[in-house]
CSV table of C-alpha atoms in Angstrom, one decimal:
chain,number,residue,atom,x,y,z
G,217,UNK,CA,252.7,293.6,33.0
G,218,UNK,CA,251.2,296.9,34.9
G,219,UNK,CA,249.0,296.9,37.6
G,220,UNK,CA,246.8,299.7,38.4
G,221,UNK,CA,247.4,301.8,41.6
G,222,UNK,CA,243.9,300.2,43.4
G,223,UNK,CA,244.8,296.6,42.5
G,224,UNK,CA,248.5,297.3,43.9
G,225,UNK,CA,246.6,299.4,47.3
G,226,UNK,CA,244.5,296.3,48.1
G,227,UNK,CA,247.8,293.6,47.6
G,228,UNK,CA,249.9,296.0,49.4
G,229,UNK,CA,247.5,296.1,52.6
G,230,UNK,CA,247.5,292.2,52.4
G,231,UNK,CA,251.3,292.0,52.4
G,232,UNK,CA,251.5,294.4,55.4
G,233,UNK,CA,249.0,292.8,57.6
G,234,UNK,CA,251.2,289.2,56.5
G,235,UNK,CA,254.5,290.7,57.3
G,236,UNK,CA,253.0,292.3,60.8
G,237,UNK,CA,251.3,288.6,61.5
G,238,UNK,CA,254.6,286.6,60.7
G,239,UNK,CA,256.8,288.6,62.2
G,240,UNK,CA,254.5,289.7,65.8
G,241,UNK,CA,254.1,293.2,64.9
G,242,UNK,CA,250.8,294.7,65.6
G,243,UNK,CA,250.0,297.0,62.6
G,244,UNK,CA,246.6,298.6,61.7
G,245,UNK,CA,245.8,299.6,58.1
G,246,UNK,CA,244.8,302.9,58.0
G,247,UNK,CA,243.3,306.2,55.6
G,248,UNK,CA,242.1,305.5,51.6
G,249,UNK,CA,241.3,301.8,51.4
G,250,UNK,CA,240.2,301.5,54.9
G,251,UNK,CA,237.9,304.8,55.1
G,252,UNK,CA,236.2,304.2,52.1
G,253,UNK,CA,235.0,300.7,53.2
G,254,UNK,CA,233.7,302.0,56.1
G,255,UNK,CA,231.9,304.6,53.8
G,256,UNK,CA,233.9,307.7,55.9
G,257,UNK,CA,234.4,309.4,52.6
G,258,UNK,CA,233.3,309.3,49.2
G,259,UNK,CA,235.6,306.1,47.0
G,260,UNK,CA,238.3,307.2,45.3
G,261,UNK,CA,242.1,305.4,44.3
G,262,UNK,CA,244.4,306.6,47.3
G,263,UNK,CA,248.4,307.0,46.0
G,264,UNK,CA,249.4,305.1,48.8
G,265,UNK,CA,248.4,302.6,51.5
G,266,UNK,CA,249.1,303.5,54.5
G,267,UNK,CA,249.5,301.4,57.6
G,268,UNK,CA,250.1,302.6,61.7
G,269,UNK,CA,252.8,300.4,63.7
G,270,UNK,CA,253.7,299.7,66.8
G,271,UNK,CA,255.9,302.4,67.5
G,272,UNK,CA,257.9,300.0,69.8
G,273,UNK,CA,258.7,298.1,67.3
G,274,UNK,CA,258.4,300.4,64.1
G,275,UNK,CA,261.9,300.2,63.0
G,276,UNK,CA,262.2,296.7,62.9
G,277,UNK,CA,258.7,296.9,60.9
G,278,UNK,CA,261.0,299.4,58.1
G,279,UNK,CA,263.8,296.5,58.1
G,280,UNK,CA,261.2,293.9,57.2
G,281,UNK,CA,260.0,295.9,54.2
G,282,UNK,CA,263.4,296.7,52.9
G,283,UNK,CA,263.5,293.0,52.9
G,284,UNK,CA,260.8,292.9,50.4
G,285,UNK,CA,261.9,295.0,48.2
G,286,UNK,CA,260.6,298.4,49.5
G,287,UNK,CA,263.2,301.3,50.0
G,288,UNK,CA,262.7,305.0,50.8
G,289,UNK,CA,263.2,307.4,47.7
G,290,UNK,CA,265.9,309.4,47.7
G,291,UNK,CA,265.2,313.0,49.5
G,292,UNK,CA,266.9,314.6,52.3
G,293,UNK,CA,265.1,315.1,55.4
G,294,UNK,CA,263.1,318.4,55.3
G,295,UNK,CA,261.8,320.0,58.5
G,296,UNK,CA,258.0,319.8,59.3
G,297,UNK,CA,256.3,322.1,61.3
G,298,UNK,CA,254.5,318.8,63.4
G,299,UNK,CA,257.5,316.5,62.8
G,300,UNK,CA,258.1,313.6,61.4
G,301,UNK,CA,255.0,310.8,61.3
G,302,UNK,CA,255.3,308.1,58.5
G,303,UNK,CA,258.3,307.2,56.0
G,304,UNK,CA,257.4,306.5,52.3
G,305,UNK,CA,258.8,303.6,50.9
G,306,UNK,CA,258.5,302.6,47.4
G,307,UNK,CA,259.1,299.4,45.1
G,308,UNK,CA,260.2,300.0,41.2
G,309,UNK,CA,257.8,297.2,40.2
G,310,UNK,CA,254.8,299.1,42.0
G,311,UNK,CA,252.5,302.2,40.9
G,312,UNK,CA,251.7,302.8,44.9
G,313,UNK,CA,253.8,304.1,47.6
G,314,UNK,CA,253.4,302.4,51.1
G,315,UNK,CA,253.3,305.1,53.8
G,316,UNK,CA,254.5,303.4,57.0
G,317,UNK,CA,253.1,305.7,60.1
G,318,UNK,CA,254.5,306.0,63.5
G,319,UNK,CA,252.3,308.1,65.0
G,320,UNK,CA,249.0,310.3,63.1
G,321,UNK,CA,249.6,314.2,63.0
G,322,UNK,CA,246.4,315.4,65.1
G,323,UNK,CA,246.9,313.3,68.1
G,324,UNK,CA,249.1,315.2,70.5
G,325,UNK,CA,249.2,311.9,73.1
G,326,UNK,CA,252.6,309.7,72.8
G,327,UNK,CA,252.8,307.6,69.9
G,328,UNK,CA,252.3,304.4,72.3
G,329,UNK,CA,249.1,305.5,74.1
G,330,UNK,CA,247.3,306.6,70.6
G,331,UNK,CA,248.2,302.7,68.7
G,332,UNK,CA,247.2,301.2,72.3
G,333,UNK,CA,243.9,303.1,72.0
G,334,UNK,CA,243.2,302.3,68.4
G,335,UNK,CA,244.2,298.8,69.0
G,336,UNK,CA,241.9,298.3,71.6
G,337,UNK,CA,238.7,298.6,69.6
G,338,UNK,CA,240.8,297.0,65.8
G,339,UNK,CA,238.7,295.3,63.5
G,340,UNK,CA,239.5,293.4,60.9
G,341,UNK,CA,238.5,293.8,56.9
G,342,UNK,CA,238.7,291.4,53.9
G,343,UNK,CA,241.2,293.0,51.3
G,344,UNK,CA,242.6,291.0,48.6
G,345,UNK,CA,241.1,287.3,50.1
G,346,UNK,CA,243.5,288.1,52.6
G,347,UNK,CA,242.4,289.4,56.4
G,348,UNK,CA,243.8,292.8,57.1
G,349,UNK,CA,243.5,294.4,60.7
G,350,UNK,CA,241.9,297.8,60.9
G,351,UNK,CA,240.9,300.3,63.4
G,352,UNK,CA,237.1,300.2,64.6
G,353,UNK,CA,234.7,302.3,62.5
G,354,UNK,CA,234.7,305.1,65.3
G,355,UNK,CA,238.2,305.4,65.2
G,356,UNK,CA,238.7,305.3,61.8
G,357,UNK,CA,237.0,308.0,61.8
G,358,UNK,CA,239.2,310.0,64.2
G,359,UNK,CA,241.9,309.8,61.5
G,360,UNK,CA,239.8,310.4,58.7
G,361,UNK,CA,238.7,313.8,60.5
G,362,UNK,CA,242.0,314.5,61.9
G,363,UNK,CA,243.0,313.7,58.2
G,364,UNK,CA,240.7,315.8,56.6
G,365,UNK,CA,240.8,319.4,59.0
G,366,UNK,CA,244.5,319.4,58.4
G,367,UNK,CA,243.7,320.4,54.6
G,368,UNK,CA,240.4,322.5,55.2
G,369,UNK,CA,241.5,324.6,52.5
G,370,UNK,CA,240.6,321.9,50.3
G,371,UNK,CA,237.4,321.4,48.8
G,372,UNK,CA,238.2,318.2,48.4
G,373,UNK,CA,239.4,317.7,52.5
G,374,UNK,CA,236.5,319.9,53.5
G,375,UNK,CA,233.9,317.9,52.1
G,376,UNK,CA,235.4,315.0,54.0
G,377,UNK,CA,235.4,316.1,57.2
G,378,UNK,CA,231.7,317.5,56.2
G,379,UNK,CA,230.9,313.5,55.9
G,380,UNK,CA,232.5,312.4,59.2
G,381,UNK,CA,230.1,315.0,60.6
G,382,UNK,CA,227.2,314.2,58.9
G,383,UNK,CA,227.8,310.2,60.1
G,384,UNK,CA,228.6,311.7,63.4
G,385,UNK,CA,225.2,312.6,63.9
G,386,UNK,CA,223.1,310.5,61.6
G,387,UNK,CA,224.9,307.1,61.2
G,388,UNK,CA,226.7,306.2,64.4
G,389,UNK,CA,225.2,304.6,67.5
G,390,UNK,CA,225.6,306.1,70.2
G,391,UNK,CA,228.2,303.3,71.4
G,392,UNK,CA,230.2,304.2,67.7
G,393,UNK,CA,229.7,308.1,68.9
G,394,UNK,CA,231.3,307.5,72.3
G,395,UNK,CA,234.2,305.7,71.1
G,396,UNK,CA,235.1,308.6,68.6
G,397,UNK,CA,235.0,311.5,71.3
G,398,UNK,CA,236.7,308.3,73.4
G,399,UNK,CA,240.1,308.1,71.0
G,400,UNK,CA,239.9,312.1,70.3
G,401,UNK,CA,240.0,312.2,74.0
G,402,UNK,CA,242.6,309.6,75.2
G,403,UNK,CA,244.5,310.5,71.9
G,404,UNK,CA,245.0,314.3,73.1
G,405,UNK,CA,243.0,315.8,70.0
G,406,UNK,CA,240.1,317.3,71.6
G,407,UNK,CA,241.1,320.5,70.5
G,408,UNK,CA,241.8,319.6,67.1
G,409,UNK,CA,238.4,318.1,66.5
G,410,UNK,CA,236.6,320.7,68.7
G,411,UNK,CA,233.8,321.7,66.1
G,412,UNK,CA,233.1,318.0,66.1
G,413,UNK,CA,232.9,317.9,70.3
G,414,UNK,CA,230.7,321.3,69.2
G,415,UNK,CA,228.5,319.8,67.2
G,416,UNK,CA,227.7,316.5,69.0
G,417,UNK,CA,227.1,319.0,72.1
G,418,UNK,CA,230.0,317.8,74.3
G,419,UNK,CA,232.7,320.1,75.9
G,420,UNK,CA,236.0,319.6,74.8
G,421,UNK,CA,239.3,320.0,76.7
G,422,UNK,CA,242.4,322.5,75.7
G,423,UNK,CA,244.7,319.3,75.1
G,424,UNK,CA,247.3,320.9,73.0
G,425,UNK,CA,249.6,322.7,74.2
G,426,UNK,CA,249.9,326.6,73.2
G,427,UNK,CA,253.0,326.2,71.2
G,428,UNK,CA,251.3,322.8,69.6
G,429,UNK,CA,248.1,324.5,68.8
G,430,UNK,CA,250.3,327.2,66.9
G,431,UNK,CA,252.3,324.9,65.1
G,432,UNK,CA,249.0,323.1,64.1
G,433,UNK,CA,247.7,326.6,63.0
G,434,UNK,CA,250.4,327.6,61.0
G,435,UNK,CA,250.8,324.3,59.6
G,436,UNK,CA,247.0,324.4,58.1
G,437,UNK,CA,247.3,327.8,57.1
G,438,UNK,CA,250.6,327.2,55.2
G,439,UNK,CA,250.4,323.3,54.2
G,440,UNK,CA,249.6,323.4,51.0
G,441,UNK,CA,253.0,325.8,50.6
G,442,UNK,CA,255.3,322.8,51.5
G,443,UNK,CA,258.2,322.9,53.5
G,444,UNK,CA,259.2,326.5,53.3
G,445,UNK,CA,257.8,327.6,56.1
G,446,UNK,CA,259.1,324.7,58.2
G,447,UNK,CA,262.5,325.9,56.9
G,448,UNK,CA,261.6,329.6,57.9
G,449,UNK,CA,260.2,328.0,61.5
G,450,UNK,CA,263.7,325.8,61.8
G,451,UNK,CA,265.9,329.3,61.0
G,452,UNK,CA,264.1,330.8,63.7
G,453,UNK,CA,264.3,328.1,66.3
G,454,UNK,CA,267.8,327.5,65.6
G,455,UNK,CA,271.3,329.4,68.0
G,456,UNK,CA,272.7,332.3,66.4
G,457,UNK,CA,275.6,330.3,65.5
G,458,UNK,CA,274.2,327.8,63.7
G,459,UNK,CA,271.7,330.2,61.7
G,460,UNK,CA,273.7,330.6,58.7
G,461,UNK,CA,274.2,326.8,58.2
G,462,UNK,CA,270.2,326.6,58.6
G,463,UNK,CA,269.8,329.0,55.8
G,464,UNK,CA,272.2,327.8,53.6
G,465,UNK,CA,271.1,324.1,54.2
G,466,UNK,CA,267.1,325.4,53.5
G,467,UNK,CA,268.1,327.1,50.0
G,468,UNK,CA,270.7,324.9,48.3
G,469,UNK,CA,270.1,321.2,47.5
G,470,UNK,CA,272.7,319.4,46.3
G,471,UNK,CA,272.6,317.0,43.3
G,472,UNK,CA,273.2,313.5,45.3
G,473,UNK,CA,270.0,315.2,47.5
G,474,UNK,CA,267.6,315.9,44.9
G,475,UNK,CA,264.2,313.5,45.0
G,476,UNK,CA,264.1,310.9,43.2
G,477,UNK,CA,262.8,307.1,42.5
G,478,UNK,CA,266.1,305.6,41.4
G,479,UNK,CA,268.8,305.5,44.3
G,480,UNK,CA,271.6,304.8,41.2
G,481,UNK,CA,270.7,307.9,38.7
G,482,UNK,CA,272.2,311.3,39.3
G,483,UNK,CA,270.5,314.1,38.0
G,484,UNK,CA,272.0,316.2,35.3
G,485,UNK,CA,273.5,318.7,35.7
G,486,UNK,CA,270.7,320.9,33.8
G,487,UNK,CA,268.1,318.8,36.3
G,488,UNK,CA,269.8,319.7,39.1
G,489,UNK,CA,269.4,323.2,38.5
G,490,UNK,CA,265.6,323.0,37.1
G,491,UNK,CA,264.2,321.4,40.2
G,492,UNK,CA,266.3,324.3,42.3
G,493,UNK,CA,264.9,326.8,40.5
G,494,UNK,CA,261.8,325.5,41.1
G,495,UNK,CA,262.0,325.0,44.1
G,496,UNK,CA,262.8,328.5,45.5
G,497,UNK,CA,260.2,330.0,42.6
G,498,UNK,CA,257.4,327.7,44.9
G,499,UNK,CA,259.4,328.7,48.1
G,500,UNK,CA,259.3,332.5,47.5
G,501,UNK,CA,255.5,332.2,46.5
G,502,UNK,CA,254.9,330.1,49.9
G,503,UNK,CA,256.7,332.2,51.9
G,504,UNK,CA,254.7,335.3,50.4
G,505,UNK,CA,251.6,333.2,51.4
G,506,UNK,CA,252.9,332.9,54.7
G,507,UNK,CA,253.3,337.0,55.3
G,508,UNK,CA,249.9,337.4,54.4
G,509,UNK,CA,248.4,335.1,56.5
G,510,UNK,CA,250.3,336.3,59.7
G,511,UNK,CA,249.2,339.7,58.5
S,42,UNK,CA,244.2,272.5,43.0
S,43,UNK,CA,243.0,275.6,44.6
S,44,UNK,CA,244.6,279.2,45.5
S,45,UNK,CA,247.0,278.8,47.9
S,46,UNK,CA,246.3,280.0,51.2
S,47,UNK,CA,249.1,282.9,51.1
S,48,UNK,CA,247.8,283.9,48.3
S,49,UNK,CA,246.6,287.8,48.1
S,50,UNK,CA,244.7,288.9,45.2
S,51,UNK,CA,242.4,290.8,43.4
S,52,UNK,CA,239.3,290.4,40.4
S,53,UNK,CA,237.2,292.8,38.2
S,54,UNK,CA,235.3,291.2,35.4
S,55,UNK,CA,238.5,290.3,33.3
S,56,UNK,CA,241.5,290.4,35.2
S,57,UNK,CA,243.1,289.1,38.3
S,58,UNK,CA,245.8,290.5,40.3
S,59,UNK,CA,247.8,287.2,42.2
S,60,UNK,CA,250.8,287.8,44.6
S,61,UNK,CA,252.4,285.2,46.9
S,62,UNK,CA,252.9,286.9,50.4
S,63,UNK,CA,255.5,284.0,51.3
S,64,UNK,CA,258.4,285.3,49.2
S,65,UNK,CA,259.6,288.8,50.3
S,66,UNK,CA,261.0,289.4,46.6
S,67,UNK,CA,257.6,288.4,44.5
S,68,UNK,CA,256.2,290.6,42.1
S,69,UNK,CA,252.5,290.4,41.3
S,70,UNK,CA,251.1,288.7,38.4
S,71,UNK,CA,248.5,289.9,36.4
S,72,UNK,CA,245.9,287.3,34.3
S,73,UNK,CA,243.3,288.8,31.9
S,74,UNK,CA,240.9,287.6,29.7
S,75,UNK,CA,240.6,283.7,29.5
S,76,UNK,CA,243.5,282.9,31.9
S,77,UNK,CA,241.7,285.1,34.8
S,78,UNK,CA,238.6,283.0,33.9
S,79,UNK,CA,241.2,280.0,34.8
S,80,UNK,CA,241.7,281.5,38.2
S,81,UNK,CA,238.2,282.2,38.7
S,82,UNK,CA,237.3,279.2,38.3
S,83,UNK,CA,239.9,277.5,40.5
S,84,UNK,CA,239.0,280.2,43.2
S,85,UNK,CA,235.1,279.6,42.9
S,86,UNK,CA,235.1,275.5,42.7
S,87,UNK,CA,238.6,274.8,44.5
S,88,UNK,CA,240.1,272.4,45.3
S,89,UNK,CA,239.1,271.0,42.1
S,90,UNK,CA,240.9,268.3,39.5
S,91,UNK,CA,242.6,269.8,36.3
S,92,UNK,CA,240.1,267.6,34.2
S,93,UNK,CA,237.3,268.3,36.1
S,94,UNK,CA,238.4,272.3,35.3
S,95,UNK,CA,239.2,271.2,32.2
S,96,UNK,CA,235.3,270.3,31.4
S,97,UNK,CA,234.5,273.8,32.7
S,98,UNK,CA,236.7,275.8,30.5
S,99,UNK,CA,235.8,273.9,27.6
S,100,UNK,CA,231.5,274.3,28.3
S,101,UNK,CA,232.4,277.6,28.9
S,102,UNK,CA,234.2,278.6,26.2
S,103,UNK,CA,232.2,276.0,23.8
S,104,UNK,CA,235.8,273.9,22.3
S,105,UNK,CA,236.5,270.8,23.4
S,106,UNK,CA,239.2,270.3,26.4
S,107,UNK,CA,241.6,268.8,24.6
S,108,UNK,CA,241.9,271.9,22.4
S,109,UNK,CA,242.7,274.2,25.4
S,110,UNK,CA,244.2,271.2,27.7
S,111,UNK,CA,247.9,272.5,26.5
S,112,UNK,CA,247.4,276.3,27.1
S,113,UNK,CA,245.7,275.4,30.6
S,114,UNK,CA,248.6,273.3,31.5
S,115,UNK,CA,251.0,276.0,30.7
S,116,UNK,CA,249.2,278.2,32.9
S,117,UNK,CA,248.8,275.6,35.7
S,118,UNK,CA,252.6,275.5,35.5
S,119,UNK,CA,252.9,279.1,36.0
S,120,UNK,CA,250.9,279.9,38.9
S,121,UNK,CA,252.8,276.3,40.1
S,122,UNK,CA,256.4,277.9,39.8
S,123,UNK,CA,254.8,281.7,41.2
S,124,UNK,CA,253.4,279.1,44.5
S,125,UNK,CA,249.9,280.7,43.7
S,126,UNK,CA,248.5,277.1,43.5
S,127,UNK,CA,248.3,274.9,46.2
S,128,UNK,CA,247.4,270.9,45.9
């Protein structure tokens, strides 16, 4: 019998916080579930629930899931212009993905120091009868913000950072206030959340570095374009020698590599060749949206 | 009887959402209508006697328990087997 995707969000939060408990793994439920709770954004179903890990122990936290049933779908790895920060994992018998974070894109401090800061302050929420650790409300709505200005092109994203502002300055305490600019600060993403330092009236420090604060640029500018210009970004980073290799690797995807749910079902050949044609018709329109924008 | 403590779940007005965070394999199981009354009613008055829930279900649905005491025990059994009951 189907379950819908919130029913499956809130058992999925319980079963992560369980697996975390039993097994001594500090995790924190994070994002759609968590942020709407706290009122950080207006309620809707999230796709996914997401959870942050100890990144010391963040593999071992992947082995446990596969253990329950949860395996990655198959995809090849794709570059990304601020690297790699969570791995989707899905079941057959769930609508909802779980997205297992390592680190939050936004935060430019070591994965270690960031968890460490949000565990400090955690909290803890009822979800499902069950009790589910969160971050505070402060620093849940960090990542919420840091969320939210990634996709500013968004109404949608837009709106939402608009709310963490407008709680910024109406709803928090000023204890709640100093413990957001507190994780934006130890978390390195002061200059990320800079019209947020702005509008509270605080000064904010450069703590990106120029070639992060680039990549975070570009990557706004160009997100909602997917991966070609991380491909385009990888080709230009890479030797000479191994240019060609880049380039063919970014246009051709082979059939065993093409996404999909079920590990044991090829595509067709007729598939194989729809999704690439697809794929370079949204590549060539992305990469067209990237020449504009650097123009 | 009541919901075992490992128990994660979820309610709306007609339907119930049970999983058993204990087995790394389980699926969820989904109750509507009168069996996710069932569970309601083991959730709100837990730990509570079959015959004692029996009573409820049978004011509440106006039939007498021994009419429903069959279907009731077939659930029972269920959420038994799934380990969403405990006691």
């Amino acid at each position: 019998m189907n379950f819908g995707l919130g029913e499956a969000n809130e058992l999925a939060h319980a079963m992560l916080a369980r697996i975390g408990r039993d097994h001594g793994i500090r995790t924190l439920s994070i994002k759609g579930l968590v942020a709407d709770r706290y009122g950080l954004r207006r309620p809707r179903v999230a796709a996914d629930a997401d959870v942050i890990v100890d990144p010391a122990r963040f593999d071992e936290f992947c082995r446990l899931l596969h253990d329950y049933g949860w395996h990655l779908r198959v995809e090849r790895e794709v570059p990304s212009l601020l690297g790699p920060h969570s791995v989707t994992l899905i079941r057959d018998d769930w609508p909802n993905d779980i997205d297992a974070h390592v680190r939050f894109p936004g935060f430019f401090a070591d994965d270690q120091t960031v968890f460490e800061r949000l565990w400090s302050t955690r909290s803890t929420m009822e979800v499902a009868h069950c009790e589910v650790t969160v971050p505070s409300r402060a620093a849940s709505a960090v990542i919420a913000a840091l969320h939210a200005v990634r996709y500013t092109k968004s109404v949608r994203h837009a709106g939402e950072l608009e709310r963490v502002a407008e709680l910024l300055i109406d709803d928090f305490s000023d204890a709640e206030r100093e413990e957001f600019l507190d994780v934006a600060c130890v978390g390195r993403a002061q200059w990320v959340l800079r019209e947020l330092f702005d509008l509270v009236g605080r000064p904010h420090e450069m703590d990106a570095t120029p070639r992060q604060m680039q990549l975070w640029e570009t990557n706004r500018a160009t997100v909602e374009d997917g991966a070609a210009v991380s491909w385009l970004s990888t080709l230009r980073s890479a030797p000479l020698h191994r240019k060609p290799a880049v380039l063919a690797r970014a246009v051709w995807i082979s059939r065993e590599e093409i996404p999909r749910n079920d590990v044991n079902r090829l595509p067709t050949v007729r598939e194989a060749w729809a999704h690439r044609m697809l794929r370079w018709r949204r590549g060539g329109v992305a990469l067209w949206h990237y020449a504009r924008w650097r123009r | 009887m009541r919901i075992g403590d490992d128990v994660a779940w979820t309610a709306d007005e007609s339907r119930v959402v049970a999983l058993d965070l204990t087995q790394p394999g389980a699926s969820p199981l989904v109750l509507e209508s009168t069996s996710a009354v069932v569970w309601e009613e083991i959730a709100i008055r837990g730990p509570i006697e079959v015959d004692e829930l029996l009573e409820l279900l049978a004011q509440a649905f106006d039939v007498r328990a021994d009419d429903i005491r069959r279907d009731v025990d077939s659930l029972l059994a269920e959420l038994r087997s799934r380990r969403l009951l405990a006691g």
